[in-house]
């Protein structure tokens, strides 16, 4: 993809946010090794990264780009007029994260990989649900179309009936799918999927307890 875009004089924006949160013994890839350009200023690559994911600093809104001087200059002009500048405490926090001890990233990566495995195993208990094993990040994207083809409708059902939040696949061009996060605790993952199964599985018991609250399946 890199070579094709540069051969045809096309800019390629690479989202590298999850480049160190990858699983199954994969190693981060340096996309510039595929570029025939002699240097950054000759390259059509624009690589984007941030502290949000691998340092768990989502609310700090600190990111950066690696690109030619011409592109960075244009990006800077636009950003300065649209959003002004990021807060100084956030910038210093990002400096601390980038220059500090990096072992927290590997700890997070291992936790996420284990969480992924738990979620995949639990989803395997659904008849008719298909899911591609994620190679990184902290989301999976199972196909629930065997139960409900309208992903928006399914999201509302799960939220209304058992307080499980998912994102409809139609937002990503994949109707019938749901985006599910496994960045919580093992307990949250297992309980969340148990609630989903209770909603969708016709053979599930008619009642479910959420703490002291008894739910009755009255929509079938």
PDB file of N, CA, C and O in Angstrom, residues 17 49-58 60-64 90 93-95 97-98:
ATOM      1  N   UNK A  17      -1.778   4.448  16.042  1.00  0.00           N
ATOM      2  CA  UNK A  17      -2.124   4.597  17.455  1.00  0.00           C
ATOM      3  C   UNK A  17      -1.933   3.316  18.260  1.00  0.00           C
ATOM      4  O   UNK A  17      -1.536   3.359  19.419  1.00  0.00           O
ATOM      5  N   UNK A  49       0.101   9.373  15.498  1.00  0.00           N
ATOM      6  CA  UNK A  49       0.154   8.629  16.755  1.00  0.00           C
ATOM      7  C   UNK A  49      -0.287   9.542  17.891  1.00  0.00           C
ATOM      8  O   UNK A  49      -0.490  10.748  17.693  1.00  0.00           O
ATOM      9  N   UNK A  50      -0.426   8.976  19.094  1.00  0.00           N
ATOM     10  CA  UNK A  50      -0.880   9.757  20.244  1.00  0.00           C
ATOM     11  C   UNK A  50      -0.592   8.974  21.523  1.00  0.00           C
ATOM     12  O   UNK A  50      -0.129   7.836  21.474  1.00  0.00           O
ATOM     13  N   UNK A  51      -0.882   9.619  22.654  1.00  0.00           N
ATOM     14  CA  UNK A  51      -0.687   8.953  23.950  1.00  0.00           C
ATOM     15  C   UNK A  51      -1.974   8.296  24.449  1.00  0.00           C
ATOM     16  O   UNK A  51      -1.969   7.637  25.491  1.00  0.00           O
ATOM     17  N   UNK A  52      -3.051   8.452  23.717  1.00  0.00           N
ATOM     18  CA  UNK A  52      -4.363   8.036  24.211  1.00  0.00           C
ATOM     19  C   UNK A  52      -4.450   6.559  24.545  1.00  0.00           C
ATOM     20  O   UNK A  52      -4.983   6.175  25.587  1.00  0.00           O
ATOM     21  N   UNK A  53      -3.959   5.694  23.657  1.00  0.00           N
ATOM     22  CA  UNK A  53      -4.192   4.263  23.797  1.00  0.00           C
ATOM     23  C   UNK A  53      -3.080   3.575  24.581  1.00  0.00           C
ATOM     24  O   UNK A  53      -3.316   2.996  25.633  1.00  0.00           O
ATOM     25  N   UNK A  54      -1.843   3.620  24.090  1.00  0.00           N
ATOM     26  CA  UNK A  54      -0.808   2.815  24.747  1.00  0.00           C
ATOM     27  C   UNK A  54      -0.403   3.358  26.118  1.00  0.00           C
ATOM     28  O   UNK A  54       0.142   2.621  26.942  1.00  0.00           O
ATOM     29  N   UNK A  55      -0.686   4.629  26.389  1.00  0.00           N
ATOM     30  CA  UNK A  55      -0.416   5.172  27.720  1.00  0.00           C
ATOM     31  C   UNK A  55      -1.708   5.396  28.523  1.00  0.00           C
ATOM     32  O   UNK A  55      -1.664   5.975  29.608  1.00  0.00           O
ATOM     33  N   UNK A  56      -2.843   4.960  27.967  1.00  0.00           N
ATOM     34  CA  UNK A  56      -4.144   5.097  28.630  1.00  0.00           C
ATOM     35  C   UNK A  56      -4.398   6.548  29.057  1.00  0.00           C
ATOM     36  O   UNK A  56      -4.839   6.814  30.170  1.00  0.00           O
ATOM     37  N   UNK A  57      -4.124   7.503  28.149  1.00  0.00           N
ATOM     38  CA  UNK A  57      -4.277   8.929  28.427  1.00  0.00           C
ATOM     39  C   UNK A  57      -5.288   9.544  27.455  1.00  0.00           C
ATOM     40  O   UNK A  57      -5.040  10.594  26.857  1.00  0.00           O
ATOM     41  N   UNK A  58      -6.436   8.905  27.344  1.00  0.00           N
ATOM     42  CA  UNK A  58      -7.422   9.307  26.336  1.00  0.00           C
ATOM     43  C   UNK A  58      -7.846  10.762  26.485  1.00  0.00           C
ATOM     44  O   UNK A  58      -7.924  11.500  25.512  1.00  0.00           O
ATOM     45  N   UNK A  60      -6.362  13.317  27.560  1.00  0.00           N
ATOM     46  CA  UNK A  60      -5.332  14.356  27.445  1.00  0.00           C
ATOM     47  C   UNK A  60      -5.297  14.972  26.047  1.00  0.00           C
ATOM     48  O   UNK A  60      -4.809  16.085  25.869  1.00  0.00           O
ATOM     49  N   UNK A  61      -5.781  14.265  25.050  1.00  0.00           N
ATOM     50  CA  UNK A  61      -5.900  14.775  23.678  1.00  0.00           C
ATOM     51  C   UNK A  61      -4.564  15.253  23.122  1.00  0.00           C
ATOM     52  O   UNK A  61      -4.451  16.317  22.519  1.00  0.00           O
ATOM     53  N   UNK A  62      -3.531  14.464  23.317  1.00  0.00           N
ATOM     54  CA  UNK A  62      -2.205  14.803  22.814  1.00  0.00           C
ATOM     55  C   UNK A  62      -1.794  13.799  21.739  1.00  0.00           C
ATOM     56  O   UNK A  62      -1.778  12.594  21.975  1.00  0.00           O
ATOM     57  N   UNK A  63      -1.472  14.305  20.562  1.00  0.00           N
ATOM     58  CA  UNK A  63      -1.014  13.448  19.476  1.00  0.00           C
ATOM     59  C   UNK A  63       0.058  14.137  18.662  1.00  0.00           C
ATOM     60  O   UNK A  63       0.426  15.284  18.930  1.00  0.00           O
ATOM     61  N   UNK A  64       0.569  13.442  17.674  1.00  0.00           N
ATOM     62  CA  UNK A  64       1.609  14.018  16.816  1.00  0.00           C
ATOM     63  C   UNK A  64       1.571  13.334  15.454  1.00  0.00           C
ATOM     64  O   UNK A  64       0.898  12.344  15.251  1.00  0.00           O
ATOM     65  N   UNK A  90      -1.229  18.960  29.973  1.00  0.00           N
ATOM     66  CA  UNK A  90      -1.365  17.762  29.146  1.00  0.00           C
ATOM     67  C   UNK A  90      -0.093  17.493  28.354  1.00  0.00           C
ATOM     68  O   UNK A  90       0.324  16.341  28.192  1.00  0.00           O
ATOM     69  N   UNK A  93       2.473  16.114  30.709  1.00  0.00           N
ATOM     70  CA  UNK A  93       2.122  14.732  31.045  1.00  0.00           C
ATOM     71  C   UNK A  93       2.520  13.785  29.914  1.00  0.00           C
ATOM     72  O   UNK A  93       3.023  12.680  30.152  1.00  0.00           O
ATOM     73  N   UNK A  94       2.304  14.217  28.670  1.00  0.00           N
ATOM     74  CA  UNK A  94       2.695  13.398  27.519  1.00  0.00           C
ATOM     75  C   UNK A  94       4.212  13.236  27.439  1.00  0.00           C
ATOM     76  O   UNK A  94       4.719  12.147  27.135  1.00  0.00           O
ATOM     77  N   UNK A  95       4.942  14.308  27.749  1.00  0.00           N
ATOM     78  CA  UNK A  95       6.413  14.222  27.782  1.00  0.00           C
ATOM     79  C   UNK A  95       6.850  13.200  28.823  1.00  0.00           C
ATOM     80  O   UNK A  95       7.748  12.375  28.594  1.00  0.00           O
ATOM     81  N   UNK A  97       5.137  10.648  29.918  1.00  0.00           N
ATOM     82  CA  UNK A  97       4.795   9.300  29.449  1.00  0.00           C
ATOM     83  C   UNK A  97       5.805   8.804  28.420  1.00  0.00           C
ATOM     84  O   UNK A  97       6.292   7.667  28.484  1.00  0.00           O
ATOM     85  N   UNK A  98       6.149   9.643  27.469  1.00  0.00           N
ATOM     86  CA  UNK A  98       7.047   9.238  26.387  1.00  0.00           C
ATOM     87  C   UNK A  98       8.477   9.009  26.864  1.00  0.00           C
ATOM     88  O   UNK A  98       9.181   8.135  26.346  1.00  0.00           O
TER      89      UNK A  98
END
